[in-house]
Short mmCIF file of C-alpha atoms and ligand atoms in Angstrom, two decimals:
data_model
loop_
_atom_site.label_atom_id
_atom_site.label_comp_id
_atom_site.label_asym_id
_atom_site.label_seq_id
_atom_site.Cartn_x
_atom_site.Cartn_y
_atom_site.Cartn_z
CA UNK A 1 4.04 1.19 30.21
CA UNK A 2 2.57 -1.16 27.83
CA UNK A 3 3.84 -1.24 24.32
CA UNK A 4 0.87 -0.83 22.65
CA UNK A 5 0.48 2.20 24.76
CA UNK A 6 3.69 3.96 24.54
CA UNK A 7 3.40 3.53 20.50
CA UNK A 8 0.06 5.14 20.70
CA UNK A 9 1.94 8.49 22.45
CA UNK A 10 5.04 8.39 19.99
CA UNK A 11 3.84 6.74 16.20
CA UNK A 12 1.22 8.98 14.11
CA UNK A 13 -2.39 7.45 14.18
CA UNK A 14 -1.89 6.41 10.99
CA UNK A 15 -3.54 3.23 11.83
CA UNK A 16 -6.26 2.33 14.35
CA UNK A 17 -4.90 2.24 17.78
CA UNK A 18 -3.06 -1.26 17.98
CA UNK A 19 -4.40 -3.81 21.17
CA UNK A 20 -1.66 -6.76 20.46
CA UNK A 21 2.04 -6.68 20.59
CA UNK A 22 4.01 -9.35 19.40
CA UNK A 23 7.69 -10.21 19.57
CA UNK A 24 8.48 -13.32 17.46
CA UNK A 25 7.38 -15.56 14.59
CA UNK A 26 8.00 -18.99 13.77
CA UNK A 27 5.98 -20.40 10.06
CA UNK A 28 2.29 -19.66 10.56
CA UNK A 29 2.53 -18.65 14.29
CA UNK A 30 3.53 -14.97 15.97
CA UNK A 31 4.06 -15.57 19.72
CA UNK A 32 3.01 -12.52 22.00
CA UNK A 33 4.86 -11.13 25.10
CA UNK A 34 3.32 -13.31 27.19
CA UNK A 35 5.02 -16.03 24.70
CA UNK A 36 1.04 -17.04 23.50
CA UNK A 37 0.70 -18.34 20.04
CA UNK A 38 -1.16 -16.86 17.54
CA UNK A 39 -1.96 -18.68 14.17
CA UNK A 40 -1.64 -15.49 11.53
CA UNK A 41 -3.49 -15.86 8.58
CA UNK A 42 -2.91 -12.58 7.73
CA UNK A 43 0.58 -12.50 7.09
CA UNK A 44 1.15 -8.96 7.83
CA UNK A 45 -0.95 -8.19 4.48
CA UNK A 46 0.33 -10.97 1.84
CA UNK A 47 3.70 -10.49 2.44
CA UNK A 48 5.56 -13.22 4.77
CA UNK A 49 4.37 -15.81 2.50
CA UNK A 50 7.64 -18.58 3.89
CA UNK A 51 6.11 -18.21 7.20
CA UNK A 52 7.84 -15.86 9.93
CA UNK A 53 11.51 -16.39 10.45
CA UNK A 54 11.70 -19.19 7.94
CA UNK A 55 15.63 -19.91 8.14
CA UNK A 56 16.64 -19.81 4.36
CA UNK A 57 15.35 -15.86 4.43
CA UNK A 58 17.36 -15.49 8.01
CA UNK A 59 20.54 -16.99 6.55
CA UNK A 60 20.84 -14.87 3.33
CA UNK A 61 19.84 -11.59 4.90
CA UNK A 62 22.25 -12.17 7.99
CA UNK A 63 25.06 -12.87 4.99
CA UNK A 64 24.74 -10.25 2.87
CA UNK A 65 24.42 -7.92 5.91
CA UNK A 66 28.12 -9.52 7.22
CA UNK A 67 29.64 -8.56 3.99
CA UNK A 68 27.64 -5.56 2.60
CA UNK A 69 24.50 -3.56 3.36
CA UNK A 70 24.62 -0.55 0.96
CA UNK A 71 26.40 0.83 -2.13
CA UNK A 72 23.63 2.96 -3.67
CA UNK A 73 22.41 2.45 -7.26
CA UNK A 74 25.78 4.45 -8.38
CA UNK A 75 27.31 1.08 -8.38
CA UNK A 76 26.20 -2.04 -8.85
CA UNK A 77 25.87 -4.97 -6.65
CA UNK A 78 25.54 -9.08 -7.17
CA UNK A 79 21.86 -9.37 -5.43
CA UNK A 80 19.99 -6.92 -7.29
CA UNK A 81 21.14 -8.31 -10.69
CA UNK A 82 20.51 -11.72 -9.43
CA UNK A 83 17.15 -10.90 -8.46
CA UNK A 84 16.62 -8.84 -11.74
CA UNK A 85 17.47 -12.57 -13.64
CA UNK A 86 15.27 -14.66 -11.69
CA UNK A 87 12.35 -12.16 -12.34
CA UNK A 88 13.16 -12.69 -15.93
CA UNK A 89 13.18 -15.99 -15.73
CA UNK A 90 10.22 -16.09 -13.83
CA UNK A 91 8.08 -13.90 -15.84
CA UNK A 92 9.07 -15.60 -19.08
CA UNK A 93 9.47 -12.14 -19.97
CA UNK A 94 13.32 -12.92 -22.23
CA UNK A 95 13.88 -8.63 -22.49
CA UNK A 96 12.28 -8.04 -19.15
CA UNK A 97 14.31 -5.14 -17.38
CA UNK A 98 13.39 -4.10 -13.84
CA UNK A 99 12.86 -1.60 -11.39
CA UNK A 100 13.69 -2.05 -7.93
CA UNK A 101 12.10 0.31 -4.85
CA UNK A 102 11.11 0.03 -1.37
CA UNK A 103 7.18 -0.95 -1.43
CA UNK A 104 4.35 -1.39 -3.62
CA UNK A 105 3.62 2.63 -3.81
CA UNK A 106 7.02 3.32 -5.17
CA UNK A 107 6.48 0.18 -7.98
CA UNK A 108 3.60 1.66 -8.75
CA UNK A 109 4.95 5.33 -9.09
CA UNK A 110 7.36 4.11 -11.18
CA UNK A 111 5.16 2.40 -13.70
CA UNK A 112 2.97 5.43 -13.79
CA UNK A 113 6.21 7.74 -14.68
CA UNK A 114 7.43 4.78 -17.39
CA UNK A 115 3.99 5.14 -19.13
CA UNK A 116 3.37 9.07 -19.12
CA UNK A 117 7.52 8.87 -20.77
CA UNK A 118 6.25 6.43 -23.13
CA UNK A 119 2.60 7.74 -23.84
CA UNK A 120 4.83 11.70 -24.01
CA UNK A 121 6.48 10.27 -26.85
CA UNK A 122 3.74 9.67 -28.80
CA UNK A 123 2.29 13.33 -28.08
CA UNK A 124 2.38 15.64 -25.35
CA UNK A 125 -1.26 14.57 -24.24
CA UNK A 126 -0.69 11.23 -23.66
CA UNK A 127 -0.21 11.09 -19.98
CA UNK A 128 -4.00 10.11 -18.65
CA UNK A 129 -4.24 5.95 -16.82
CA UNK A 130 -7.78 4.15 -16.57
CA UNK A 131 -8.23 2.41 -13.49
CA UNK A 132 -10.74 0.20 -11.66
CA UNK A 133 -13.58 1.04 -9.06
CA UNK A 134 -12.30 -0.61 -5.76
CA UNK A 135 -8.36 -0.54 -6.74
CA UNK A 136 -5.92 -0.17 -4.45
CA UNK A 137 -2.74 0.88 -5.42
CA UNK A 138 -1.10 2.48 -2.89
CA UNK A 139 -0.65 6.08 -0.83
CA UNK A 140 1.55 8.42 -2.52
CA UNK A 141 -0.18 10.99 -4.07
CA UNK A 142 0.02 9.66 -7.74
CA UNK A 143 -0.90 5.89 -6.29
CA UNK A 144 -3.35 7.37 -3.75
CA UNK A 145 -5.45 9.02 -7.08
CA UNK A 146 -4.86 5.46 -8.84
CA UNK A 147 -6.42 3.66 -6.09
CA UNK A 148 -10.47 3.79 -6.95
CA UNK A 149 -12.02 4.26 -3.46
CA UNK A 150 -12.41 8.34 -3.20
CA UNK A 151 -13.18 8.29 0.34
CA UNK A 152 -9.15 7.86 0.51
CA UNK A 153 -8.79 11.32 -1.81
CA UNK A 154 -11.08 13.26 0.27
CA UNK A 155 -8.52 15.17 2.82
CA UNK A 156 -5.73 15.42 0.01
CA UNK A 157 -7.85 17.19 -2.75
CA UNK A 158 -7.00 18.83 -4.72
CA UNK A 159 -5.03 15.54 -6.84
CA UNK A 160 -2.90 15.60 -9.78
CA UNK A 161 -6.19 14.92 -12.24
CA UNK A 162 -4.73 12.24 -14.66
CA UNK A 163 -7.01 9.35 -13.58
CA UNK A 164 -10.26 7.91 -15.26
CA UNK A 165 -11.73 5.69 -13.01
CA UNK A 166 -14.67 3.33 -14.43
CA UNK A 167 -16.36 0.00 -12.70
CA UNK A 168 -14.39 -2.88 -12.29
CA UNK A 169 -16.79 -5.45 -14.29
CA UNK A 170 -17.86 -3.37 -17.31
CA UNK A 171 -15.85 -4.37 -20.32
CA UNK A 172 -17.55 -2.01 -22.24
CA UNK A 173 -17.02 0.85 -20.02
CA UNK A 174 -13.14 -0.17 -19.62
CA UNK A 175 -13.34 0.04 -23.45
CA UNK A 176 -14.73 3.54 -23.90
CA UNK A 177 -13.03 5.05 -21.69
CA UNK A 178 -9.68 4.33 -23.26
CA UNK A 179 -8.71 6.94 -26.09
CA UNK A 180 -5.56 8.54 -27.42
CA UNK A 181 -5.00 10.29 -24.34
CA UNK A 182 -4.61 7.64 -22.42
CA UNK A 183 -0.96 6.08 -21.65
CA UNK A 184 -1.72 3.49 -19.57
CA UNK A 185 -4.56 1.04 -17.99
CA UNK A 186 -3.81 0.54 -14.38
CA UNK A 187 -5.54 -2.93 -12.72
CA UNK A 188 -4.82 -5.49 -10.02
CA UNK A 189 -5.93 -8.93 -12.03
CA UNK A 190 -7.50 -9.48 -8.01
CA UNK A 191 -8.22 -6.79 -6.24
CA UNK A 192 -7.19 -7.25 -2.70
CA UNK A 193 -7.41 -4.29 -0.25
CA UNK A 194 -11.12 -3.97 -2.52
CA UNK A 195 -12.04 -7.14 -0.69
CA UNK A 196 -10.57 -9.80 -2.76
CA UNK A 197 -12.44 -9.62 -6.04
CA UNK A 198 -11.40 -11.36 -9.32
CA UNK A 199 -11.65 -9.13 -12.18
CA UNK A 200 -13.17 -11.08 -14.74
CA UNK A 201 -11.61 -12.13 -18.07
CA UNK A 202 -13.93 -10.54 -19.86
CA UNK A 203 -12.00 -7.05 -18.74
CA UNK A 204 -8.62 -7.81 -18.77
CA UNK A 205 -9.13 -9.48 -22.70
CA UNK A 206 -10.98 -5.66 -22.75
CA UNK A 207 -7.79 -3.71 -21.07
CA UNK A 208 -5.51 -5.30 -23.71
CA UNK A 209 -7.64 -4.54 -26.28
CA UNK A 210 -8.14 -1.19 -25.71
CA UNK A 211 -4.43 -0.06 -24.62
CA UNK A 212 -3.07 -2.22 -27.76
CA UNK A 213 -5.96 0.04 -29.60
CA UNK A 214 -4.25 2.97 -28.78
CA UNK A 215 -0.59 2.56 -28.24
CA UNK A 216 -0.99 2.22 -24.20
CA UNK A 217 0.84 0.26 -21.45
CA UNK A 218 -1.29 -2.58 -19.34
CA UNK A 219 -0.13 -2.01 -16.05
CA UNK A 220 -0.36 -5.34 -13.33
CA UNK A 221 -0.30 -4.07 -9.96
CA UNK A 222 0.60 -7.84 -8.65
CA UNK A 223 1.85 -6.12 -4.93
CA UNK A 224 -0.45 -8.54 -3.76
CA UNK A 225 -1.11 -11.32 -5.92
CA UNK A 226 2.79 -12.04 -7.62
CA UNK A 227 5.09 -14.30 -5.91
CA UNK A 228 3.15 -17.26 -5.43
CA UNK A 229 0.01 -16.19 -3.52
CA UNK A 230 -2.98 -16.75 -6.05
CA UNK A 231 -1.42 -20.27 -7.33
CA UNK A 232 1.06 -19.18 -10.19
CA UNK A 233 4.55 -17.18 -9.72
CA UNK A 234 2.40 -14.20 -11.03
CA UNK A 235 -1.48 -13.97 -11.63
CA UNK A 236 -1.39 -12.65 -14.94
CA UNK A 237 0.16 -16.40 -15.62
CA UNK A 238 -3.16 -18.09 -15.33
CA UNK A 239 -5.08 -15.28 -17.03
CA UNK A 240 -5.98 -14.52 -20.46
CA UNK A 241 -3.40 -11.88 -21.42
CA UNK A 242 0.05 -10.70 -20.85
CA UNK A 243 0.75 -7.19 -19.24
CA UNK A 244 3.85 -4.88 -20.86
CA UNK A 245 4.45 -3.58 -16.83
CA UNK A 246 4.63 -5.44 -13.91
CA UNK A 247 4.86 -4.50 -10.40
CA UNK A 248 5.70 -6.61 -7.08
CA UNK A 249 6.03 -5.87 -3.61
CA UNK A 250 4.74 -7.25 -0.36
CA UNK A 251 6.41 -10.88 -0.29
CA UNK A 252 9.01 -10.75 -2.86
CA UNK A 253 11.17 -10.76 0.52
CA UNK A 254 8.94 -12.61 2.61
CA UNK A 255 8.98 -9.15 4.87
CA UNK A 256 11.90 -6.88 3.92
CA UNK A 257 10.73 -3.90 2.36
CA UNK A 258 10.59 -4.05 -1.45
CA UNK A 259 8.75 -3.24 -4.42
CA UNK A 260 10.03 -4.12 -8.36
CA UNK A 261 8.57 -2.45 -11.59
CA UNK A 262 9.25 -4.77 -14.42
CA UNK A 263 8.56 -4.05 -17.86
CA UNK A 264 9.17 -6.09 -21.19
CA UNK A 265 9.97 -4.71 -24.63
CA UNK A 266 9.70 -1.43 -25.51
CA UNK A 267 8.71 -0.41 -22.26
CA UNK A 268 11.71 -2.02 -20.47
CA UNK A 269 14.10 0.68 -22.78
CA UNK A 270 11.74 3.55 -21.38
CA UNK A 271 13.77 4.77 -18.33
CA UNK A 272 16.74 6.74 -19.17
CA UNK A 273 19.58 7.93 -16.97
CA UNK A 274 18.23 11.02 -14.80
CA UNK A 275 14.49 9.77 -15.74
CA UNK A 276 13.96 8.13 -12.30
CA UNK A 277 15.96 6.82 -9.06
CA UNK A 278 15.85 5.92 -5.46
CA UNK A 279 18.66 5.70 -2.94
CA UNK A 280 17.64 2.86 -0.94
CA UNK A 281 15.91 0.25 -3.97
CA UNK A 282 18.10 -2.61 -5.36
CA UNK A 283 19.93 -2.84 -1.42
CA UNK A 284 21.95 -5.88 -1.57
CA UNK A 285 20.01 -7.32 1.88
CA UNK A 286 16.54 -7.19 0.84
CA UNK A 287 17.92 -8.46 -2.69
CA UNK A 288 19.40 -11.37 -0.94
CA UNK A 289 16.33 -12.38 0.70
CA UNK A 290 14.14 -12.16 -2.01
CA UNK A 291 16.95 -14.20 -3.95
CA UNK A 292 16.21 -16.74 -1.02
CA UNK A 293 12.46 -16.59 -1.24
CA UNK A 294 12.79 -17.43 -5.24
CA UNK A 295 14.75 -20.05 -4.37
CA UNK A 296 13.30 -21.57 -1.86
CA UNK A 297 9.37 -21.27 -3.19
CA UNK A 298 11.60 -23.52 -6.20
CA UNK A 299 13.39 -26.00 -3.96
CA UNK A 300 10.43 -26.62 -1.93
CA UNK A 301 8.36 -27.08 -4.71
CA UNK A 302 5.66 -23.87 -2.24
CA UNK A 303 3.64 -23.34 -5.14
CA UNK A 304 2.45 -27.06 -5.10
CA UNK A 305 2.27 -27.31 -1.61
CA UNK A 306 -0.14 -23.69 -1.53
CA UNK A 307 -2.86 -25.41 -4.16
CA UNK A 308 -3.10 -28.21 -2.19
CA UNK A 309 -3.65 -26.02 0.89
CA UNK A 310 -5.68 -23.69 -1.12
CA UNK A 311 -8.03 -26.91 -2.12
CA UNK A 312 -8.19 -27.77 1.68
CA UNK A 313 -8.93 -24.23 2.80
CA UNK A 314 -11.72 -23.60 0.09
CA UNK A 315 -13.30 -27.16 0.61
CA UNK A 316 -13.37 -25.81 4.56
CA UNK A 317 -15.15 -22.73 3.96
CA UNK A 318 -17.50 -24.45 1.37
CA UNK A 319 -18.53 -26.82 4.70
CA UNK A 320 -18.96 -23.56 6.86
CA UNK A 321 -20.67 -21.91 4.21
CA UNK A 322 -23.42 -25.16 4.08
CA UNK A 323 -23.82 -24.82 8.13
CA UNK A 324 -23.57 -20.98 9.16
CA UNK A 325 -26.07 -18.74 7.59
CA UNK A 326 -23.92 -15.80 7.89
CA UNK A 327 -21.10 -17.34 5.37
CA UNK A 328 -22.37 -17.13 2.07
CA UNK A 329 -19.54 -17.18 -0.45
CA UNK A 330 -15.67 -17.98 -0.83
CA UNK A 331 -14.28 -15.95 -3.78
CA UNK A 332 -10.19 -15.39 -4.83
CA UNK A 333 -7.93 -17.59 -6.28
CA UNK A 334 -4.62 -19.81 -4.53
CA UNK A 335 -4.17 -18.58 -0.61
CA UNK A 336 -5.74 -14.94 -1.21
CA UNK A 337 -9.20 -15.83 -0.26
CA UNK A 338 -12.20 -14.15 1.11
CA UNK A 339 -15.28 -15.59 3.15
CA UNK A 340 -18.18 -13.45 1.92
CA UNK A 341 -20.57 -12.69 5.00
CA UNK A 342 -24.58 -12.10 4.72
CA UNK A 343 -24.26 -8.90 6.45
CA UNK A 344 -21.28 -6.43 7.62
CA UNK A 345 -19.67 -8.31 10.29
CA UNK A 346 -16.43 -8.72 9.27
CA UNK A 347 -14.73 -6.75 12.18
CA UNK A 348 -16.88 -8.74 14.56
CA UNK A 349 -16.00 -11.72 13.26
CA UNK A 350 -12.19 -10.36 13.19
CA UNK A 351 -12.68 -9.82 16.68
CA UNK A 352 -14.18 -13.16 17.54
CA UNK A 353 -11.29 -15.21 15.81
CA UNK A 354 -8.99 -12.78 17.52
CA UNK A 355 -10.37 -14.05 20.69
CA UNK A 356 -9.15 -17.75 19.35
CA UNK A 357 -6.18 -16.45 18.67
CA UNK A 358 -5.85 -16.56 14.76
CA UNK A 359 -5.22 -13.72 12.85
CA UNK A 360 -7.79 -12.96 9.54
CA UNK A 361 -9.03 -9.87 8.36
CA UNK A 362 -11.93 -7.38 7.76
CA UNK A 363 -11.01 -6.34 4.40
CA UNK A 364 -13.95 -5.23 3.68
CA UNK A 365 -17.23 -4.28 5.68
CA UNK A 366 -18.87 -8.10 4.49
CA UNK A 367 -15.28 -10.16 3.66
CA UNK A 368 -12.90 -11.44 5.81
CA UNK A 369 -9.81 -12.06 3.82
CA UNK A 370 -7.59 -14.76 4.12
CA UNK A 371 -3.83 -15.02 3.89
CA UNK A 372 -2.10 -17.29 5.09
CA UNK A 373 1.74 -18.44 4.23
CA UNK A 374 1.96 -20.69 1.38
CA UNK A 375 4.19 -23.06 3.97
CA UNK A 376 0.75 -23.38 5.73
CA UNK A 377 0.34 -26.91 7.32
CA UNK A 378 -2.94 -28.81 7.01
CA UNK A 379 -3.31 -28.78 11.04
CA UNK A 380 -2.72 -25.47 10.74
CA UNK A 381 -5.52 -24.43 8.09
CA UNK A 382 -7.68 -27.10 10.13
CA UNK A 383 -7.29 -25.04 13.01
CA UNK A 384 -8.37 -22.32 11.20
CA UNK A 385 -11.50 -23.18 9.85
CA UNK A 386 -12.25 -24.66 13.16
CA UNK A 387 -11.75 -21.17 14.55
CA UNK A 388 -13.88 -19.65 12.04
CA UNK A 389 -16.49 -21.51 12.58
CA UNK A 390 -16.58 -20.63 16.33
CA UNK A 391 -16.42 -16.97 15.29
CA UNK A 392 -19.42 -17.56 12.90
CA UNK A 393 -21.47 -19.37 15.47
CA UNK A 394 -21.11 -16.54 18.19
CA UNK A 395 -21.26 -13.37 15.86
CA UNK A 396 -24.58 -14.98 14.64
CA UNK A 397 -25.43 -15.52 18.16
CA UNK A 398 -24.69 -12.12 19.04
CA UNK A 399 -26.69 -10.60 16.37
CA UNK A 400 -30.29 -9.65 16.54
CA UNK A 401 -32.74 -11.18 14.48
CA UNK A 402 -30.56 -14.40 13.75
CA UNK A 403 -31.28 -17.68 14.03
CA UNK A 404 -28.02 -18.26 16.23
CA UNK A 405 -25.55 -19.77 13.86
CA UNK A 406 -25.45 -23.45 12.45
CA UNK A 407 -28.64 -23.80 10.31
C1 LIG B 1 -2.32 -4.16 -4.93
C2 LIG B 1 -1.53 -3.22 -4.08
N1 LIG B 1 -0.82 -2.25 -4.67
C3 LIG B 1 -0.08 -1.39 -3.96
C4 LIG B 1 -0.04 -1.45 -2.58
C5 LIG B 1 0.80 -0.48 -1.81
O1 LIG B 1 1.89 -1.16 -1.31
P1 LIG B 1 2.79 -0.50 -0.14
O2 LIG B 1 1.92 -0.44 1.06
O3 LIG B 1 3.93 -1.44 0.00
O4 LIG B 1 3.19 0.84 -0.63
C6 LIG B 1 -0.77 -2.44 -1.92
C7 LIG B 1 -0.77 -2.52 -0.46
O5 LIG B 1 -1.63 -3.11 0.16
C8 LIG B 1 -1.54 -3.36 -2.69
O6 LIG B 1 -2.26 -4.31 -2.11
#
């Protein structure tokens, strides 16, 4: 029996039914059972940002797991405070104290518990976050009423009922909704899973205002746009303010599961013992490889390499958006892009560049969202955009009422 087949009878349908297997990865490409190559620009949602297998990642985890692969958070262990350091270096943040977990979610989760502690101490009340229209910020059920899309509450009403939600471009709104109450504001600086939209200056300038107004944490959820993948180590970096909280996930270690709350100042000291835990976070192996992607994003000198890709890929799309009717916009920052369609195609144009073998996708019902690893060759992101504009050309062709394509 096929594989695709036999995980279809076994795994919950969590996730539409899966048509592609594969069963390695080398950089940019994931090779199929039939040892095909596939060029993933997708990297399995943001996260293997040093390509697939890249041998620095390999070495460390294969290490660590030779000497020691668990302790528990009872004890403490040389990767975990290592890691804890370079995020402190990173962030620039010289009192930053972290967090460590197993995903984004659990970041998350933890950021929301640090602020309702921190808001609680001010008065009993102050436990309520503000987030955006179109967040995503993960599943669990305090994440999962975080994340603004409410089609994704329907079937686990009823929620906890400490969320405002308010649109992601009003500054004004962002402002007013804001009061005493409120403990934290809860934003990704780019929305990914929304479809890739930059939140505009003009709120996050309005989000510190408002929770420096009224004694309340600014959350970052940067699970998809920290380590590298919109041009800086972190977004926030490149934007007009400075979040207290910080979380990280998805390719802190290029693929091992991990997620980091980090918080400066006053909210670093929030956490007491007994306040929060987790048995698996800080485990010395997924430490060591995100030790090895910090290290190696320095010694190769990735975040260079990734503009100059990014400029490459953006100049690309720009071309394909002058020649195919149906492209009509490029928006995101560094190597988190997304090619804005004229009408909702995206999954056929997934599927068309499937057919070519390269891996993008529908992110939203009019974006196709583009990830690729910030080791990304030029031949590779050539290849690409060649690719693209083959799927452009036939979805147009395909669709009623076009002109066929290349104007
Ligand atoms: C911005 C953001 N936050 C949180 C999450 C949840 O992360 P995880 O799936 O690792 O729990 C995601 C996942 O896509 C995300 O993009």
């Amino acid at each position: 029996m096929e594989l695709t087949d036999r995980a279809a009878g076994v795994l919950m349908s969590t996730y539409p039914p899966a048509d592609l297997a594969f069963e390695r990865g080398r950089g940019a490409a994931l090779f199929d059972s039939d040892g095909a190559a596939w060029l993933d620009f997708l990297c399995g949602l943001a996260v293997t940002s040093l390509g697939h297998a890249h041998p620095a990642v390999t070495r460390a985890v294969s290490d660590q797991a030779t000497r020691l692969v668990h302790t528990s958070n009872l004890f403490v262990t040389e990767p975990a405070v290592a890691l804890a350091e370079r995020l402190r270096r990173l962030t620039g943040w010289v009192d930053a104290r972290t967090f460590f977990t197993q995903c984004g979610a659990s970041a998350n989760e933890a950021a929301i518990k640090l602020a309702r502690k921190h808001g609680r101490r001010t008065h009993p009340d102050k436990v309520r976050v503000v987030t955006l229209e179109g967040s995503f910020h993960g599943r669990t059920l305090a994440t999962l009423e975080a994340t603004g899309q409410p089609d994704k509450h329907e079937p686990f009403r009823p929620l906890i009922g400490y969320v405002d939600t308010v649109a992601h471009d009003d500054p004004e709104a962002l402002s007013a909704a804001v009061t005493e109450d409120h403990c934290a504001v809860l934003l990704e600086p780019i929305q990914g899973e929304g479809g890739v939209r930059v939140i505009d200056d003009a709120v996050l300038r309005a989000a510190r205002d408002a929770c420096d107004r009224v004694g309340a944490l600014l959350i970052y959820d940067e699970v998809q746009t920290g380590v590298g993948r919109t041009g800086p180590w972190f977004a926030f970096q490149d934007g007009p303010v400075t979040p207290d909280v910080l979380t990280l996930a998805k390719a802190l270690a290029n693929g091992l599961p991990i997620g980091a709350c980090v918080a400066r100042g006053a909210a670093g000291e929030v956490f007491e013992p007994g306040d929060h835990a987790t048995t698996f976070g800080g485990n010395p192996v997924t430490c060591a490889a995100a030790n090895a992607v910090v290290d190696t994003i320095e010694s190769e000198n990735l975040l260079t390499t990734a503009a100059a890709r990014s400029r490459r890929l953006v100049e690309g799309l720009e071309r394909l958006i002058d020649t195919h009717d149906l492209a009509v916009g490029v928006r995101g920052r560094g190597l988190l892009l997304g090619l804005e369609l004229a009408r909702p195609v995206a999954g056929e144009i997934q599927a068309a560049c499937r057919r070519r073998h390269l891996i993008v996708n529908a992110v939203a019902p009019d974006v196709v969202r583009l990830a690729p690893p910030l080791i990304v060759e030029r031949a590779e992101v050539d290849l690409a955009l060649a690719g693209l504009g083959e799927a452009l050309a036939e979805v147009a062709d395909d669709t009623p009422g076009t002109d066929g394509g290349a104007s």
